[in-house]
Amino acid sequence: MQQDRYLLAERRKARNKMLGTVGVILLALGTAACVAYAMLYV
């Protein structure tokens, strides 16, 4: 029973790390898009 809880916690940690990485990548892409747009149209 204890091991099941441990596995669940590990899986949740891995998923959170993956979501965080995806969020950072999306943020970087959004920032790059804004900068490119500003450079092209200003």
PDB file of N, CA and C in Angstrom:
ATOM      1  N   MET A   1       0.844  -1.209   0.000  1.00  0.00           N
ATOM      2  CA  MET A   1       0.000   0.000   0.000  1.00  0.00           C
ATOM      3  C   MET A   1       0.876   1.254   0.000  1.00  0.00           C
ATOM      4  N   GLN A   2       1.904   1.217   0.833  1.00  0.00           N
ATOM      5  CA  GLN A   2       2.805   2.367   0.920  1.00  0.00           C
ATOM      6  C   GLN A   2       3.506   2.605  -0.412  1.00  0.00           C
ATOM      7  N   GLN A   3       3.879   1.494  -1.072  1.00  0.00           N
ATOM      8  CA  GLN A   3       4.598   1.611  -2.341  1.00  0.00           C
ATOM      9  C   GLN A   3       3.703   2.224  -3.419  1.00  0.00           C
ATOM     10  N   ASP A   4       2.402   1.869  -3.394  1.00  0.00           N
ATOM     11  CA  ASP A   4       1.474   2.436  -4.374  1.00  0.00           C
ATOM     12  C   ASP A   4       1.437   3.955  -4.252  1.00  0.00           C
ATOM     13  N   ARG A   5       1.355   4.423  -3.014  1.00  0.00           N
ATOM     14  CA  ARG A   5       1.300   5.867  -2.775  1.00  0.00           C
ATOM     15  C   ARG A   5       2.584   6.524  -3.266  1.00  0.00           C
ATOM     16  N   TYR A   6       3.711   5.855  -3.033  1.00  0.00           N
ATOM     17  CA  TYR A   6       5.008   6.380  -3.476  1.00  0.00           C
ATOM     18  C   TYR A   6       5.046   6.489  -4.999  1.00  0.00           C
ATOM     19  N   LEU A   7       4.558   5.440  -5.680  1.00  0.00           N
ATOM     20  CA  LEU A   7       4.550   5.456  -7.144  1.00  0.00           C
ATOM     21  C   LEU A   7       3.661   6.578  -7.668  1.00  0.00           C
ATOM     22  N   LEU A   8       2.517   6.776  -7.038  1.00  0.00           N
ATOM     23  CA  LEU A   8       1.609   7.853  -7.454  1.00  0.00           C
ATOM     24  C   LEU A   8       2.284   9.207  -7.301  1.00  0.00           C
ATOM     25  N   ALA A   9       2.976   9.397  -6.185  1.00  0.00           N
ATOM     26  CA  ALA A   9       3.666  10.667  -5.939  1.00  0.00           C
ATOM     27  C   ALA A   9       4.747  10.896  -6.992  1.00  0.00           C
ATOM     28  N   GLU A  10       5.497   9.843  -7.317  1.00  0.00           N
ATOM     29  CA  GLU A  10       6.559   9.970  -8.322  1.00  0.00           C
ATOM     30  C   GLU A  10       5.981  10.330  -9.681  1.00  0.00           C
ATOM     31  N   ARG A  11       4.851   9.672 -10.020  1.00  0.00           N
ATOM     32  CA  ARG A  11       4.230   9.930 -11.313  1.00  0.00           C
ATOM     33  C   ARG A  11       3.729  11.369 -11.376  1.00  0.00           C
ATOM     34  N   ARG A  12       3.150  11.846 -10.272  1.00  0.00           N
ATOM     35  CA  ARG A  12       2.644  13.216 -10.232  1.00  0.00           C
ATOM     36  C   ARG A  12       3.795  14.203 -10.379  1.00  0.00           C
ATOM     37  N   LYS A  13       4.912  13.902  -9.719  1.00  0.00           N
ATOM     38  CA  LYS A  13       6.085  14.780  -9.811  1.00  0.00           C
ATOM     39  C   LYS A  13       6.588  14.861 -11.254  1.00  0.00           C
ATOM     40  N   ALA A  14       6.658  13.695 -11.912  1.00  0.00           N
ATOM     41  CA  ALA A  14       7.142  13.650 -13.295  1.00  0.00           C
ATOM     42  C   ALA A  14       6.214  14.442 -14.202  1.00  0.00           C
ATOM     43  N   ARG A  15       4.893  14.311 -13.964  1.00  0.00           N
ATOM     44  CA  ARG A  15       3.932  15.024 -14.809  1.00  0.00           C
ATOM     45  C   ARG A  15       4.050  16.529 -14.588  1.00  0.00           C
ATOM     46  N   ASN A  16       4.220  16.939 -13.342  1.00  0.00           N
ATOM     47  CA  ASN A  16       4.360  18.365 -13.052  1.00  0.00           C
ATOM     48  C   ASN A  16       5.596  18.938 -13.730  1.00  0.00           C
ATOM     49  N   LYS A  17       6.687  18.174 -13.706  1.00  0.00           N
ATOM     50  CA  LYS A  17       7.924  18.642 -14.338  1.00  0.00           C
ATOM     51  C   LYS A  17       7.714  18.788 -15.841  1.00  0.00           C
ATOM     52  N   MET A  18       7.009  17.811 -16.439  1.00  0.00           N
ATOM     53  CA  MET A  18       6.754  17.850 -17.875  1.00  0.00           C
ATOM     54  C   MET A  18       5.880  19.054 -18.220  1.00  0.00           C
ATOM     55  N   LEU A  19       4.829  19.281 -17.423  1.00  0.00           N
ATOM     56  CA  LEU A  19       3.941  20.422 -17.671  1.00  0.00           C
ATOM     57  C   LEU A  19       4.711  21.727 -17.531  1.00  0.00           C
ATOM     58  N   GLY A  20       5.591  21.800 -16.543  1.00  0.00           N
ATOM     59  CA  GLY A  20       6.387  23.001 -16.349  1.00  0.00           C
ATOM     60  C   GLY A  20       7.287  23.269 -17.541  1.00  0.00           C
ATOM     61  N   THR A  21       7.898  22.216 -18.056  1.00  0.00           N
ATOM     62  CA  THR A  21       8.776  22.354 -19.223  1.00  0.00           C
ATOM     63  C   THR A  21       7.985  22.839 -20.425  1.00  0.00           C
ATOM     64  N   VAL A  22       6.809  22.237 -20.647  1.00  0.00           N
ATOM     65  CA  VAL A  22       5.951  22.640 -21.768  1.00  0.00           C
ATOM     66  C   VAL A  22       5.549  24.102 -21.611  1.00  0.00           C
ATOM     67  N   GLY A  23       5.218  24.509 -20.386  1.00  0.00           N
ATOM     68  CA  GLY A  23       4.827  25.892 -20.128  1.00  0.00           C
ATOM     69  C   GLY A  23       5.956  26.859 -20.459  1.00  0.00           C
ATOM     70  N   VAL A  24       7.173  26.512 -20.063  1.00  0.00           N
ATOM     71  CA  VAL A  24       8.333  27.369 -20.337  1.00  0.00           C
ATOM     72  C   VAL A  24       8.562  27.490 -21.840  1.00  0.00           C
ATOM     73  N   ILE A  25       8.437  26.362 -22.551  1.00  0.00           N
ATOM     74  CA  ILE A  25       8.635  26.376 -24.011  1.00  0.00           C
ATOM     75  C   ILE A  25       7.579  27.249 -24.677  1.00  0.00           C
ATOM     76  N   LEU A  26       6.317  27.100 -24.257  1.00  0.00           N
ATOM     77  CA  LEU A  26       5.240  27.901 -24.840  1.00  0.00           C
ATOM     78  C   LEU A  26       5.466  29.382 -24.556  1.00  0.00           C
ATOM     79  N   LEU A  27       5.911  29.683 -23.337  1.00  0.00           N
ATOM     80  CA  LEU A  27       6.174  31.070 -22.957  1.00  0.00           C
ATOM     81  C   LEU A  27       7.282  31.649 -23.837  1.00  0.00           C
ATOM     82  N   ALA A  28       8.346  30.874 -24.047  1.00  0.00           N
ATOM     83  CA  ALA A  28       9.454  31.334 -24.886  1.00  0.00           C
ATOM     84  C   ALA A  28       8.990  31.555 -26.321  1.00  0.00           C
ATOM     85  N   LEU A  29       8.181  30.635 -26.842  1.00  0.00           N
ATOM     86  CA  LEU A  29       7.673  30.778 -28.211  1.00  0.00           C
ATOM     87  C   LEU A  29       6.789  32.013 -28.330  1.00  0.00           C
ATOM     88  N   GLY A  30       5.938  32.231 -27.335  1.00  0.00           N
ATOM     89  CA  GLY A  30       5.056  33.394 -27.352  1.00  0.00           C
ATOM     90  C   GLY A  30       5.861  34.684 -27.322  1.00  0.00           C
ATOM     91  N   THR A  31       6.884  34.716 -26.480  1.00  0.00           N
ATOM     92  CA  THR A  31       7.731  35.903 -26.380  1.00  0.00           C
ATOM     93  C   THR A  31       8.451  36.160 -27.700  1.00  0.00           C
ATOM     94  N   ALA A  32       8.989  35.088 -28.293  1.00  0.00           N
ATOM     95  CA  ALA A  32       9.695  35.220 -29.571  1.00  0.00           C
ATOM     96  C   ALA A  32       8.746  35.727 -30.652  1.00  0.00           C
ATOM     97  N   ALA A  33       7.507  35.227 -30.650  1.00  0.00           N
ATOM     98  CA  ALA A  33       6.524  35.660 -31.645  1.00  0.00           C
ATOM     99  C   ALA A  33       6.215  37.144 -31.471  1.00  0.00           C
ATOM    100  N   CYS A  34       6.055  37.583 -30.235  1.00  0.00           N
ATOM    101  CA  CYS A  34       5.774  39.004 -29.969  1.00  0.00           C
ATOM    102  C   CYS A  34       6.930  39.878 -30.436  1.00  0.00           C
ATOM    103  N   VAL A  35       8.153  39.464 -30.138  1.00  0.00           N
ATOM    104  CA  VAL A  35       9.333  40.235 -30.534  1.00  0.00           C
ATOM    105  C   VAL A  35       9.432  40.307 -32.058  1.00  0.00           C
ATOM    106  N   ALA A  36       9.219  39.175 -32.728  1.00  0.00           N
ATOM    107  CA  ALA A  36       9.288  39.144 -34.191  1.00  0.00           C
ATOM    108  C   ALA A  36       8.217  40.056 -34.782  1.00  0.00           C
ATOM    109  N   TYR A  37       7.017  39.992 -34.224  1.00  0.00           N
ATOM    110  CA  TYR A  37       5.914  40.830 -34.702  1.00  0.00           C
ATOM    111  C   TYR A  37       6.261  42.310 -34.543  1.00  0.00           C
ATOM    112  N   ALA A  38       6.802  42.657 -33.366  1.00  0.00           N
ATOM    113  CA  ALA A  38       7.165  44.048 -33.097  1.00  0.00           C
ATOM    114  C   ALA A  38       8.253  44.521 -34.067  1.00  0.00           C
ATOM    115  N   MET A  39       9.239  43.682 -34.330  1.00  0.00           N
ATOM    116  CA  MET A  39      10.333  44.064 -35.228  1.00  0.00           C
ATOM    117  C   MET A  39       9.843  44.234 -36.665  1.00  0.00           C
ATOM    118  N   LEU A  40       8.892  43.401 -37.069  1.00  0.00           N
ATOM    119  CA  LEU A  40       8.407  43.459 -38.450  1.00  0.00           C
ATOM    120  C   LEU A  40       7.463  44.635 -38.686  1.00  0.00           C
ATOM    121  N   TYR A  41       6.657  44.959 -37.670  1.00  0.00           N
ATOM    122  CA  TYR A  41       5.585  45.927 -37.908  1.00  0.00           C
ATOM    123  C   TYR A  41       5.748  47.263 -37.209  1.00  0.00           C
ATOM    124  N   VAL A  42       6.911  47.489 -36.595  1.00  0.00           N
ATOM    125  CA  VAL A  42       7.100  48.789 -35.929  1.00  0.00           C
ATOM    126  C   VAL A  42       8.181  49.561 -36.657  1.00  0.00           C
TER     127      VAL A  42
END
